[in-house]
Short mmCIF file of C-alpha atoms and ligand atoms in Angstrom, two decimals:
data_model
loop_
_atom_site.label_atom_id
_atom_site.label_comp_id
_atom_site.label_asym_id
_atom_site.label_seq_id
_atom_site.Cartn_x
_atom_site.Cartn_y
_atom_site.Cartn_z
CA MET A 1 -11.28 -29.34 21.17
CA SER A 2 -13.64 -29.91 18.42
CA PRO A 3 -14.66 -33.49 18.53
CA GLY A 4 -14.25 -35.29 15.65
CA ILE A 5 -12.69 -32.54 13.16
CA TYR A 6 -9.92 -33.36 11.35
CA CYS A 7 -8.26 -31.85 8.22
CA ALA A 8 -5.54 -34.09 7.47
CA GLU A 9 -6.02 -32.97 3.52
CA ALA A 10 -4.33 -29.80 4.96
CA LEU A 11 -1.25 -32.17 6.01
CA GLN A 12 -0.42 -33.42 2.40
CA ASN A 13 3.18 -31.87 1.99
CA ASP A 14 5.78 -34.07 3.07
CA VAL A 15 7.38 -31.47 5.36
CA PHE A 16 4.59 -32.19 7.81
CA LYS A 17 5.08 -35.98 7.77
CA THR A 18 8.96 -35.28 8.35
CA LEU A 19 8.18 -32.59 10.79
CA SER A 20 6.06 -35.02 12.79
CA GLN A 21 8.73 -38.03 12.87
CA VAL A 22 11.54 -35.54 13.96
CA ALA A 23 9.07 -33.88 16.73
CA GLN A 24 8.62 -37.17 18.02
CA LYS A 25 12.23 -38.10 18.14
CA LEU A 26 12.56 -34.94 20.05
CA ASP A 27 9.79 -36.04 22.10
CA LEU A 28 7.91 -33.08 21.67
CA GLU A 29 4.19 -32.35 20.50
CA CYS A 30 4.16 -30.17 17.44
CA TYR A 31 1.28 -28.24 15.67
CA VAL A 32 0.29 -26.22 12.62
CA ILE A 33 -1.50 -23.20 13.65
CA GLY A 34 -2.49 -19.27 12.87
CA GLY A 35 -3.37 -18.74 9.15
CA TYR A 36 -2.03 -21.51 7.54
CA VAL A 37 -5.16 -23.12 9.53
CA ARG A 38 -7.91 -20.38 8.84
CA ASP A 39 -7.28 -20.08 5.35
CA TYR A 40 -7.37 -23.82 4.83
CA LEU A 41 -10.47 -23.71 6.40
CA LEU A 42 -11.99 -20.76 4.61
CA LYS A 43 -10.70 -22.23 1.57
CA ARG A 44 -8.88 -19.11 0.80
CA SER A 45 -6.36 -20.16 -1.89
CA GLY A 46 -3.31 -22.19 0.20
CA SER A 47 -1.16 -19.61 2.52
CA LYS A 48 2.60 -20.61 2.29
CA ASP A 49 3.27 -18.85 5.29
CA ILE A 50 3.32 -21.72 7.91
CA ASP A 51 3.37 -21.36 11.62
CA ILE A 52 4.59 -24.30 13.93
CA VAL A 53 3.98 -24.11 17.72
CA ALA A 54 6.04 -26.99 19.93
CA VAL A 55 5.33 -27.51 23.13
CA GLY A 56 9.19 -27.54 23.37
CA ASP A 57 12.02 -26.34 22.05
CA GLY A 58 10.48 -24.70 18.71
CA ILE A 59 14.25 -23.78 17.44
CA ALA A 60 15.76 -27.47 18.09
CA LEU A 61 12.58 -28.78 16.52
CA ALA A 62 13.50 -26.21 13.22
CA GLN A 63 16.86 -27.26 13.27
CA ALA A 64 16.15 -30.95 13.20
CA LEU A 65 13.51 -30.61 10.49
CA ALA A 66 16.02 -29.08 8.36
CA ALA A 67 18.78 -31.88 8.76
CA ALA A 68 16.16 -34.38 8.59
CA LEU A 69 14.63 -32.63 4.99
CA PRO A 70 16.54 -32.29 2.16
CA GLY A 71 16.14 -29.01 0.44
CA CYS A 72 15.34 -27.06 3.56
CA SER A 73 17.16 -24.13 3.66
CA GLU A 74 19.38 -22.83 6.66
CA VAL A 75 17.64 -22.20 9.83
CA SER A 76 17.49 -18.35 10.83
CA VAL A 77 17.07 -18.15 14.23
CA PHE A 78 15.55 -15.16 16.25
CA LYS A 79 16.89 -15.86 19.72
CA ASN A 80 15.44 -12.80 21.57
CA TYR A 81 11.96 -13.72 20.52
CA GLY A 82 12.64 -17.62 20.84
CA THR A 83 11.70 -18.12 17.09
CA ALA A 84 13.06 -19.68 13.99
CA MET A 85 12.68 -19.70 10.52
CA LEU A 86 12.98 -21.87 7.35
CA GLN A 87 12.52 -22.14 3.53
CA TYR A 88 11.09 -25.25 2.22
CA GLN A 89 9.84 -25.09 -1.66
CA ASP A 90 7.71 -22.58 -1.95
CA MET A 91 6.96 -22.18 1.88
CA THR A 92 7.88 -20.30 4.96
CA LEU A 93 8.17 -22.22 7.84
CA GLU A 94 8.07 -20.23 11.17
CA PHE A 95 8.38 -22.25 14.76
CA VAL A 96 7.73 -21.13 18.29
CA GLY A 97 7.67 -23.08 21.34
CA ALA A 98 4.46 -22.68 22.86
CA ARG A 99 4.53 -20.21 25.98
CA LYS A 100 2.55 -18.82 28.70
CA GLU A 101 2.64 -15.62 30.75
CA SER A 102 2.32 -15.51 34.53
CA TYR A 103 2.13 -12.64 36.82
CA ALA A 104 4.37 -12.27 39.57
CA GLN A 105 2.08 -10.97 42.67
CA HIS A 106 3.57 -7.39 42.63
CA SER A 107 4.54 -6.73 39.38
CA ARG A 108 2.81 -5.45 36.44
CA ASN A 109 4.84 -7.21 33.80
CA PRO A 110 4.06 -10.75 32.77
CA LYS A 111 7.00 -13.43 33.19
CA VAL A 112 6.88 -15.28 29.81
CA SER A 113 7.65 -19.14 30.51
CA PRO A 114 7.49 -22.38 28.48
CA GLY A 115 3.67 -23.56 28.34
CA SER A 116 1.46 -25.80 26.98
CA LEU A 117 -0.64 -25.63 23.86
CA SER A 118 -3.35 -24.26 25.14
CA ASP A 119 -1.42 -21.29 26.95
CA ASP A 120 -0.18 -20.29 23.80
CA GLN A 121 -3.54 -20.38 21.98
CA ASN A 122 -4.67 -17.92 24.75
CA ARG A 123 -2.05 -15.27 24.00
CA ARG A 124 -2.91 -15.53 20.03
CA ASP A 125 -5.17 -12.68 18.46
CA PHE A 126 -8.04 -13.77 17.40
CA THR A 127 -9.94 -17.41 18.16
CA ILE A 128 -9.91 -17.88 14.33
CA ASN A 129 -5.94 -17.32 14.52
CA ALA A 130 -6.10 -19.90 17.42
CA LEU A 131 -7.19 -22.94 15.25
CA ALA A 132 -4.43 -25.73 15.38
CA LEU A 133 -3.58 -28.95 13.85
CA SER A 134 -2.45 -31.96 15.82
CA LEU A 135 1.03 -33.43 13.88
CA ASP A 136 0.97 -35.92 16.33
CA PRO A 137 0.73 -39.74 14.44
CA ASN A 138 -2.17 -40.90 16.67
CA ASN A 139 -4.17 -37.89 16.07
CA TRP A 140 -3.13 -36.81 12.75
CA GLY A 141 -4.99 -33.56 11.63
CA ALA A 142 -7.03 -32.95 14.76
CA LEU A 143 -8.65 -29.84 14.94
CA LEU A 144 -7.69 -27.90 18.28
CA ASP A 145 -10.12 -25.50 18.84
CA PRO A 146 -10.55 -24.49 22.36
CA PHE A 147 -12.28 -21.08 21.69
CA LYS A 148 -14.95 -21.77 19.37
CA GLY A 149 -12.76 -20.49 16.11
CA MET A 150 -15.09 -22.54 13.98
CA GLU A 151 -18.05 -21.14 15.36
CA HIS A 152 -16.45 -17.86 14.52
CA LEU A 153 -15.46 -18.63 11.30
CA SER A 154 -18.67 -19.59 10.01
CA ASP A 155 -20.38 -16.44 12.02
CA GLN A 156 -17.61 -14.38 10.29
CA LYS A 157 -16.89 -12.54 13.83
CA LEU A 158 -13.21 -11.66 15.05
CA ILE A 159 -12.97 -12.19 19.04
CA THR A 160 -10.32 -12.40 21.10
CA PRO A 161 -9.47 -15.47 23.20
CA LEU A 162 -9.12 -13.45 25.98
CA ASP A 163 -10.58 -10.00 27.61
CA PRO A 164 -9.60 -7.78 24.49
CA GLN A 165 -8.34 -5.05 26.98
CA ILE A 166 -5.47 -7.74 27.38
CA THR A 167 -5.25 -9.00 24.04
CA PHE A 168 -4.66 -5.62 22.55
CA SER A 169 -2.45 -4.36 25.01
CA ASP A 170 0.06 -7.28 24.52
CA ASP A 171 0.58 -6.13 21.11
CA PRO A 172 -1.38 -3.32 19.98
CA LEU A 173 -0.79 -3.76 16.24
CA ARG A 174 -3.52 -6.49 16.76
CA MET A 175 -5.75 -3.74 16.61
CA MET A 176 -4.64 -2.81 13.45
CA ARG A 177 -5.03 -6.60 12.62
CA ALA A 178 -8.32 -6.63 13.87
CA ILE A 179 -9.50 -3.98 10.70
CA ARG A 180 -7.00 -5.79 8.11
CA PHE A 181 -8.95 -8.91 8.86
CA ALA A 182 -12.00 -7.39 8.98
CA THR A 183 -11.49 -5.44 5.47
CA GLN A 184 -9.54 -8.97 3.97
CA LEU A 185 -12.18 -11.56 4.90
CA GLY A 186 -15.64 -9.03 5.34
CA PHE A 187 -15.75 -10.54 9.09
CA THR A 188 -17.16 -8.19 11.91
CA ILE A 189 -14.88 -6.87 14.89
CA ASP A 190 -16.88 -7.92 17.94
CA GLU A 191 -18.44 -5.26 19.83
CA LYS A 192 -16.45 -5.98 23.14
CA ALA A 193 -13.32 -5.98 21.24
CA TRP A 194 -14.21 -2.84 18.71
CA GLN A 195 -14.65 -0.93 22.35
CA SER A 196 -11.53 -1.78 23.07
CA ILE A 197 -9.69 -1.16 20.16
CA LYS A 198 -11.32 2.51 20.46
CA ASP A 199 -10.57 2.81 23.84
CA GLN A 200 -6.54 1.84 23.34
CA ALA A 201 -5.85 3.09 19.77
CA SER A 202 -3.18 5.76 20.95
CA ARG A 203 -1.17 2.95 22.10
CA ILE A 204 -0.54 1.98 17.95
CA LYS A 205 2.26 5.09 18.88
CA ILE A 206 4.32 2.60 20.41
CA ILE A 207 4.48 -0.17 17.26
CA ALA A 208 7.11 0.37 14.69
CA PRO A 209 5.93 2.09 11.54
CA GLU A 210 7.07 -1.11 9.63
CA ARG A 211 4.63 -2.98 10.85
CA ILE A 212 2.02 -0.62 10.86
CA VAL A 213 2.71 0.20 7.58
CA ASP A 214 2.38 -3.68 6.27
CA GLU A 215 -1.16 -3.91 7.70
CA ILE A 216 -2.07 -0.52 5.70
CA ASN A 217 -0.33 -2.70 2.38
CA LYS A 218 -2.70 -5.59 3.19
CA ILE A 219 -5.86 -3.18 3.66
CA LEU A 220 -4.99 -1.52 0.44
CA ALA A 221 -4.54 -4.91 -1.48
CA THR A 222 -7.95 -5.97 -0.60
CA PRO A 223 -11.00 -4.67 -3.41
CA LYS A 224 -12.73 -2.59 -1.37
CA PRO A 225 -9.90 -0.77 0.85
CA SER A 226 -12.57 1.64 2.07
CA ILE A 227 -14.09 -0.52 4.40
CA GLY A 228 -10.54 -0.63 6.38
CA LEU A 229 -9.76 3.11 6.24
CA ALA A 230 -13.54 4.08 7.68
CA LEU A 231 -12.35 1.81 10.41
CA MET A 232 -9.31 2.90 11.02
CA TYR A 233 -10.84 6.26 11.25
CA GLU A 234 -14.14 5.36 13.40
CA ALA A 235 -11.19 3.86 15.82
CA GLY A 236 -8.90 7.03 16.12
CA LEU A 237 -6.49 4.94 15.00
CA LEU A 238 -6.52 6.83 11.24
CA ASP A 239 -5.68 10.43 13.21
CA MET A 240 -2.43 9.07 15.06
CA ILE A 241 -1.32 7.06 11.85
CA LEU A 242 -2.02 9.58 8.89
CA PRO A 243 -3.37 12.66 10.23
CA GLU A 244 -2.96 14.48 6.75
CA LEU A 245 -5.83 12.48 5.59
CA THR A 246 -8.19 13.07 8.84
CA ALA A 247 -7.11 16.67 8.21
CA LEU A 248 -9.39 16.36 4.90
CA LEU A 249 -12.79 15.21 6.49
CA GLY A 250 -15.68 17.75 6.73
CA VAL A 251 -17.42 20.28 4.55
CA GLU A 252 -17.27 23.95 5.13
CA GLU A 253 -20.00 26.52 3.96
CA ILE A 254 -19.20 30.05 3.36
CA GLU A 255 -21.74 32.43 1.71
CA GLY A 256 -23.75 29.34 0.68
CA GLN A 257 -20.65 28.12 -1.16
CA LYS A 258 -19.43 24.49 -0.42
CA HIS A 259 -16.45 22.32 -1.10
CA LYS A 260 -16.65 18.48 -1.06
CA ASP A 261 -15.22 16.52 1.92
CA ASN A 262 -12.15 15.44 0.64
CA PHE A 263 -11.73 12.61 3.27
CA TRP A 264 -14.77 10.63 2.23
CA HIS A 265 -14.04 11.20 -1.56
CA THR A 266 -10.36 10.15 -1.03
CA LEU A 267 -11.77 6.78 -0.14
CA GLU A 268 -13.88 6.80 -2.58
CA VAL A 269 -11.60 7.21 -5.40
CA VAL A 270 -9.15 4.67 -3.63
CA ASP A 271 -11.78 2.08 -3.91
CA ASN A 272 -12.59 3.01 -7.53
CA ILE A 273 -9.10 2.73 -8.40
CA SER A 274 -8.78 -0.90 -7.04
CA LEU A 275 -11.46 -1.94 -9.60
CA THR A 276 -8.72 -1.17 -12.40
CA THR A 277 -5.39 -1.70 -10.80
CA ASP A 278 -3.83 -4.08 -8.31
CA LYS A 279 -0.65 -2.03 -8.30
CA LEU A 280 0.06 -1.02 -4.59
CA TRP A 281 1.58 2.05 -5.31
CA LEU A 282 -0.34 3.43 -7.48
CA ARG A 283 -3.18 2.65 -4.71
CA TRP A 284 -1.07 4.81 -2.38
CA ALA A 285 -0.98 7.89 -4.56
CA ALA A 286 -5.03 7.56 -5.04
CA LEU A 287 -5.03 7.54 -0.98
CA LEU A 288 -2.45 10.61 -0.46
CA HIS A 289 -3.56 12.66 -4.01
CA ASP A 290 -5.58 15.02 -2.42
CA ILE A 291 -3.69 15.38 1.17
CA GLY A 292 -2.14 19.19 -0.31
CA LYS A 293 -6.24 20.39 0.12
CA ALA A 294 -5.99 20.83 3.69
CA PRO A 295 -3.13 23.29 4.23
CA THR A 296 -4.44 24.75 1.44
CA LYS A 297 -7.51 25.57 1.58
CA ARG A 298 -8.82 29.26 0.96
CA PHE A 299 -12.34 31.16 0.44
CA ASP A 300 -12.24 33.59 -1.95
CA PRO A 301 -15.75 35.61 -2.42
CA LYS A 302 -15.30 36.17 -5.83
CA ILE A 303 -14.04 32.40 -6.65
CA GLY A 304 -15.33 30.17 -3.97
CA TRP A 305 -12.96 27.49 -2.44
CA THR A 306 -9.79 26.72 -3.96
CA PHE A 307 -6.84 24.97 -3.08
CA HIS A 308 -4.43 26.10 -5.34
CA GLY A 309 -1.10 24.43 -5.31
CA HIS A 310 -2.16 21.59 -3.44
CA GLU A 311 -0.80 19.14 -5.69
CA PHE A 312 2.62 20.65 -5.31
CA LEU A 313 2.37 20.70 -1.77
CA GLY A 314 0.88 17.44 -1.53
CA GLY A 315 3.83 16.04 -3.29
CA LYS A 316 5.85 17.62 -1.12
CA MET A 317 4.20 16.17 2.07
CA VAL A 318 4.14 12.51 0.39
CA HIS A 319 7.74 12.49 1.05
CA LYS A 320 7.50 13.43 4.44
CA LEU A 321 4.79 11.24 5.38
CA PHE A 322 7.22 8.18 3.51
CA LYS A 323 10.10 9.08 6.02
CA ARG A 324 7.63 9.11 9.46
CA LEU A 325 5.91 5.99 8.25
CA HIS A 326 9.52 4.35 7.63
CA MET A 327 8.37 3.55 4.10
CA PRO A 328 10.49 3.17 0.97
CA LEU A 329 12.93 6.37 -0.06
CA ASN A 330 13.71 5.33 -3.40
CA GLU A 331 11.73 5.23 -6.68
CA LYS A 332 8.78 4.41 -4.98
CA VAL A 333 8.18 7.56 -2.98
CA LYS A 334 9.36 9.57 -6.27
CA TYR A 335 6.63 8.07 -8.32
CA VAL A 336 3.90 8.34 -5.41
CA GLN A 337 5.12 11.97 -5.27
CA LYS A 338 5.03 12.47 -9.22
CA LEU A 339 1.73 11.07 -9.48
CA VAL A 340 0.24 13.38 -6.55
CA ALA A 341 1.61 16.69 -7.98
CA MET A 342 0.74 15.88 -11.28
CA SER A 343 -2.94 14.30 -10.36
CA SER A 344 -4.92 17.53 -11.89
CA ARG A 345 -3.51 17.83 -14.62
CA PRO A 346 -5.29 15.64 -17.09
CA ILE A 347 -8.71 16.79 -15.58
CA ILE A 348 -7.71 20.07 -16.23
CA ILE A 349 -6.68 19.53 -19.68
CA ALA A 350 -10.26 17.60 -20.26
CA GLU A 351 -12.05 20.43 -18.72
CA ASP A 352 -11.15 22.80 -21.42
CA PHE A 353 -10.51 22.26 -25.15
CA VAL A 354 -7.85 19.86 -25.53
CA THR A 355 -4.94 21.14 -26.88
CA ASP A 356 -1.92 18.94 -28.99
CA SER A 357 0.40 20.73 -26.79
CA ALA A 358 -1.20 20.51 -23.39
CA VAL A 359 -1.12 16.85 -24.33
CA ARG A 360 2.59 17.27 -25.09
CA ARG A 361 3.60 18.35 -22.40
CA LEU A 362 1.56 15.73 -20.32
CA VAL A 363 3.35 13.23 -22.41
CA PHE A 364 6.67 14.65 -21.92
CA ASP A 365 6.19 15.18 -17.98
CA ALA A 366 4.20 11.93 -17.07
CA SER A 367 6.47 9.94 -19.34
CA ASP A 368 6.51 6.32 -18.13
CA ASP A 369 3.73 6.72 -15.58
CA LEU A 370 1.25 8.07 -18.22
CA GLU A 371 -0.99 4.99 -18.39
CA ASP A 372 -0.97 4.96 -14.45
CA LEU A 373 -1.72 8.73 -14.13
CA MET A 374 -4.68 8.62 -16.70
CA THR A 375 -6.19 5.76 -14.48
CA LEU A 376 -5.92 7.79 -11.05
CA CYS A 377 -7.48 10.51 -12.87
CA GLU A 378 -10.62 8.75 -14.02
CA ALA A 379 -10.92 7.01 -10.57
CA ASP A 380 -10.88 10.28 -8.95
CA ILE A 381 -14.38 10.91 -10.88
CA THR A 382 -16.58 10.71 -7.77
CA THR A 383 -19.56 12.81 -9.09
CA LYS A 384 -23.08 12.11 -8.19
CA ASN A 385 -24.21 14.32 -11.33
CA ALA A 386 -24.70 11.95 -13.96
CA LYS A 387 -24.24 14.16 -16.60
CA LYS A 388 -21.20 15.67 -15.53
CA GLN A 389 -19.61 12.22 -14.90
CA LYS A 390 -20.96 11.55 -18.36
CA ARG A 391 -18.97 14.75 -19.52
CA TYR A 392 -15.69 14.06 -17.69
CA LEU A 393 -15.27 10.28 -19.15
CA GLN A 394 -15.51 11.42 -22.61
CA ASN A 395 -13.43 14.26 -22.32
CA PHE A 396 -10.52 11.81 -20.79
CA ALA A 397 -11.61 9.77 -24.10
CA THR A 398 -10.39 12.67 -26.08
CA VAL A 399 -7.26 12.80 -23.73
CA ARG A 400 -6.50 9.55 -24.27
CA GLN A 401 -7.10 9.75 -28.12
CA LYS A 402 -5.07 12.63 -28.58
CA ILE A 403 -2.49 11.06 -26.09
CA VAL A 404 -2.24 8.44 -28.92
CA GLU A 405 -2.26 10.57 -31.66
CA VAL A 406 0.46 12.74 -30.22
CA GLU A 407 2.83 9.88 -29.23
CA GLN A 408 2.62 8.50 -32.63
CA ARG A 409 3.74 11.72 -34.13
CA ASP A 410 6.28 12.96 -31.72
CA HIS A 411 7.47 10.11 -29.81
CA LEU A 412 7.38 12.10 -26.46
CA ARG A 413 7.68 9.58 -23.96
CA ASN A 414 11.19 9.28 -22.25
CA PHE A 415 12.08 12.31 -24.79
CA GLN A 416 15.70 12.03 -26.06
CA PRO A 417 16.56 15.81 -27.32
CA PRO A 418 17.33 15.84 -30.81
CA ILE A 419 20.19 18.28 -30.59
CA ASP A 420 22.77 17.24 -28.10
CA GLY A 421 25.26 19.67 -26.01
CA ALA A 422 28.29 18.15 -27.84
CA GLU A 423 26.40 19.22 -31.23
CA ILE A 424 25.55 22.65 -30.05
CA MET A 425 29.45 23.17 -28.46
CA LYS A 426 30.66 22.21 -32.13
CA THR A 427 28.43 24.21 -34.15
CA PHE A 428 29.15 27.56 -32.25
CA GLY A 429 32.95 26.11 -31.46
CA ILE A 430 32.45 26.69 -27.68
CA GLY A 431 33.24 25.14 -24.77
CA PRO A 432 30.51 24.32 -21.83
CA SER A 433 28.38 27.11 -21.02
CA PRO A 434 25.10 28.47 -20.42
CA PHE A 435 24.31 28.99 -23.65
CA ILE A 436 23.96 24.98 -24.22
CA GLY A 437 20.96 25.03 -21.61
CA GLN A 438 19.27 27.93 -23.13
CA ILE A 439 19.49 26.37 -26.65
CA LYS A 440 18.44 22.97 -25.66
CA GLU A 441 15.18 24.28 -23.69
CA SER A 442 14.33 26.44 -26.51
CA ILE A 443 14.49 23.36 -28.98
CA LYS A 444 12.38 21.12 -26.07
CA GLU A 445 9.59 24.30 -25.83
CA ALA A 446 9.25 24.39 -29.60
CA ILE A 447 8.75 20.85 -29.89
CA LEU A 448 6.04 20.93 -26.94
CA GLU A 449 4.43 23.93 -28.27
CA GLY A 450 4.38 21.77 -31.34
CA GLU A 451 6.33 24.94 -33.22
CA ILE A 452 8.74 22.36 -34.67
CA PRO A 453 8.32 18.70 -35.10
CA ASN A 454 10.38 16.24 -32.93
CA GLU A 455 13.01 15.78 -35.71
CA LYS A 456 16.48 16.28 -36.16
CA GLU A 457 16.44 18.76 -39.22
CA ALA A 458 14.01 21.30 -37.72
CA ALA A 459 15.98 21.38 -34.35
CA HIS A 460 19.26 22.06 -36.21
CA ALA A 461 17.57 25.05 -37.81
CA LEU A 462 16.20 26.30 -34.53
CA MET A 463 19.95 25.74 -32.90
CA ILE A 464 21.10 28.07 -35.60
CA LYS A 465 18.83 30.83 -35.51
CA LYS A 466 18.37 30.65 -31.60
CA GLY A 467 22.40 30.77 -31.00
CA ILE A 468 22.44 33.54 -33.60
CA SER A 469 19.92 35.69 -31.21
CA LEU A 470 22.09 34.90 -28.47
CA GLY A 471 25.20 36.53 -30.39
CA LEU A 472 27.14 33.33 -31.16
CA THR A 473 28.33 32.48 -34.42
CA PRO A 474 28.01 29.19 -36.10
CA ILE A 475 31.30 28.19 -37.39
CA HIS A 476 30.92 24.43 -38.02
CA ILE A 477 27.42 23.30 -39.54
CA THR A 478 27.33 19.56 -40.52
CA LEU A 479 23.50 18.44 -41.43
N1 CTP B 501 -0.04 -13.30 16.01
C1 CTP B 501 -0.73 -12.88 17.15
N2 CTP B 501 -0.60 -11.39 17.53
C2 CTP B 501 0.04 -10.59 16.56
C3 CTP B 501 0.29 -11.46 15.17
C4 CTP B 501 0.53 -13.32 15.00
O1 CTP B 501 -1.11 -13.59 17.89
N3 CTP B 501 0.04 -9.55 16.10
C5 CTP B 501 -0.47 -14.84 16.09
C6 CTP B 501 -1.69 -15.11 15.31
O2 CTP B 501 -2.08 -16.47 15.88
C7 CTP B 501 -1.62 -15.65 13.75
C8 CTP B 501 -0.26 -16.23 14.00
O3 CTP B 501 0.57 -15.56 15.03
O4 CTP B 501 -2.59 -16.46 13.21
C9 CTP B 501 0.75 -15.95 12.77
O5 CTP B 501 1.21 -14.39 12.45
P1 CTP B 501 1.03 -14.14 10.74
O6 CTP B 501 2.27 -14.75 10.18
O7 CTP B 501 1.58 -12.90 10.98
O8 CTP B 501 -0.49 -13.78 10.66
P2 CTP B 501 -1.24 -14.86 9.67
O9 CTP B 501 -2.74 -15.04 10.97
O10 CTP B 501 -0.60 -15.98 9.44
O11 CTP B 501 -2.19 -14.10 8.54
P3 CTP B 501 -1.70 -13.47 7.42
O12 CTP B 501 -0.62 -14.12 6.65
O13 CTP B 501 -2.59 -13.13 6.63
O14 CTP B 501 -1.00 -12.04 8.15
#
């Protein structure tokens, strides 16, 4: 214990007082532990997740608190894990009974049994997460720090309470947590712990993908995700979790022609985009925008390195990757796929003379995601050639200007065709048939090409013309 350190200020909410009273009635000790204590000491904005460890029955403690404190939610009990959870105000409280592990002489499998606070602290991931605050009224707010957690907080070090081989082997997700905390807090992973992560990286395979993705999401939510992504790579974890990314590593040279290293480029793009957006799925799109480049890479002696169709293939790969990692297969994956598949469109427009029709098609295809696509494409500029960078940015500014003009004039976002199928059928006295689709398509194409404005009258005239060219006869003309 660190003598003399008290953090009563962290325990001002009435929930802690009631908890303490309830624990006394049940005749058990209880402590606040983990992220809440760590973040309080780091002065990080107040964590709303509060972990409580009881020396005794954690579930009974949660139930007693819920009964004594008006406004508490029902208690969710996870019997298999011996844990319970409840909500109070904007906080989530998680309860666990302190446990220890003992090894039977001839068995490699630990037996988990009730233990003391320090037994429980032993079993935690990092010394900075093993800090506990007492809720005993005679020792209110005392900081219990058996592993120099305070010292490691001020040295900004991630160190395991036990031999790291044991800590990481107990729960291999902790390897990801180490990297996530290093990225979030700017801490250094202790050398022995780092070596152990590298030794055990392959054990990440036994962890549920959802838990791994949670950690990746937290890395992606930091101001500089490349820190964590690079550590994942160096540890050998990235290769097992996102091999599509490590496949982008390396620079090849043939006949004096090189391509850029698309892995390190991707990391730069993710950092760039993190300066301009907090949207998690847009950051994912940045992370995956080039994954189609590894399988499409070719060398053509006439034009050099090519990655033809990488955006399209990349979009398909996104779906497989989301599925493998049990990520949401709803509008989120569609959004990421769409951005990946369209990720080269604005730059292609910007590199050339910026035509109205190209911009119109971009607005039409990207629709509500146009702003995000432009953000991605601007983040994609990682050239170190100042002249080139200036030129690209200027061209993007031109694209943006044209977008505004085209939008004001043509209203193409969430495009609704000015003529619908019912009107085509009525005009030509026909029932449902492929003609409807052909006529609608030619109207849409003419609008996108700028041949006619996005207006009813012009579209109507084109419908008649196109219908006649298809051998139809207008019998009912209303306009
Ligand atoms: N813990 C652990 N091993 C894990 C996960 C959690 O030892 N694989 C312990 C740590 O003591 C941790 C506490 O359980 O502090 C609570 O875990 P959790 O709520 O997942 O994380 P926090 O540390 O609170 O941090 P954050 O909220 O940033 O995830």
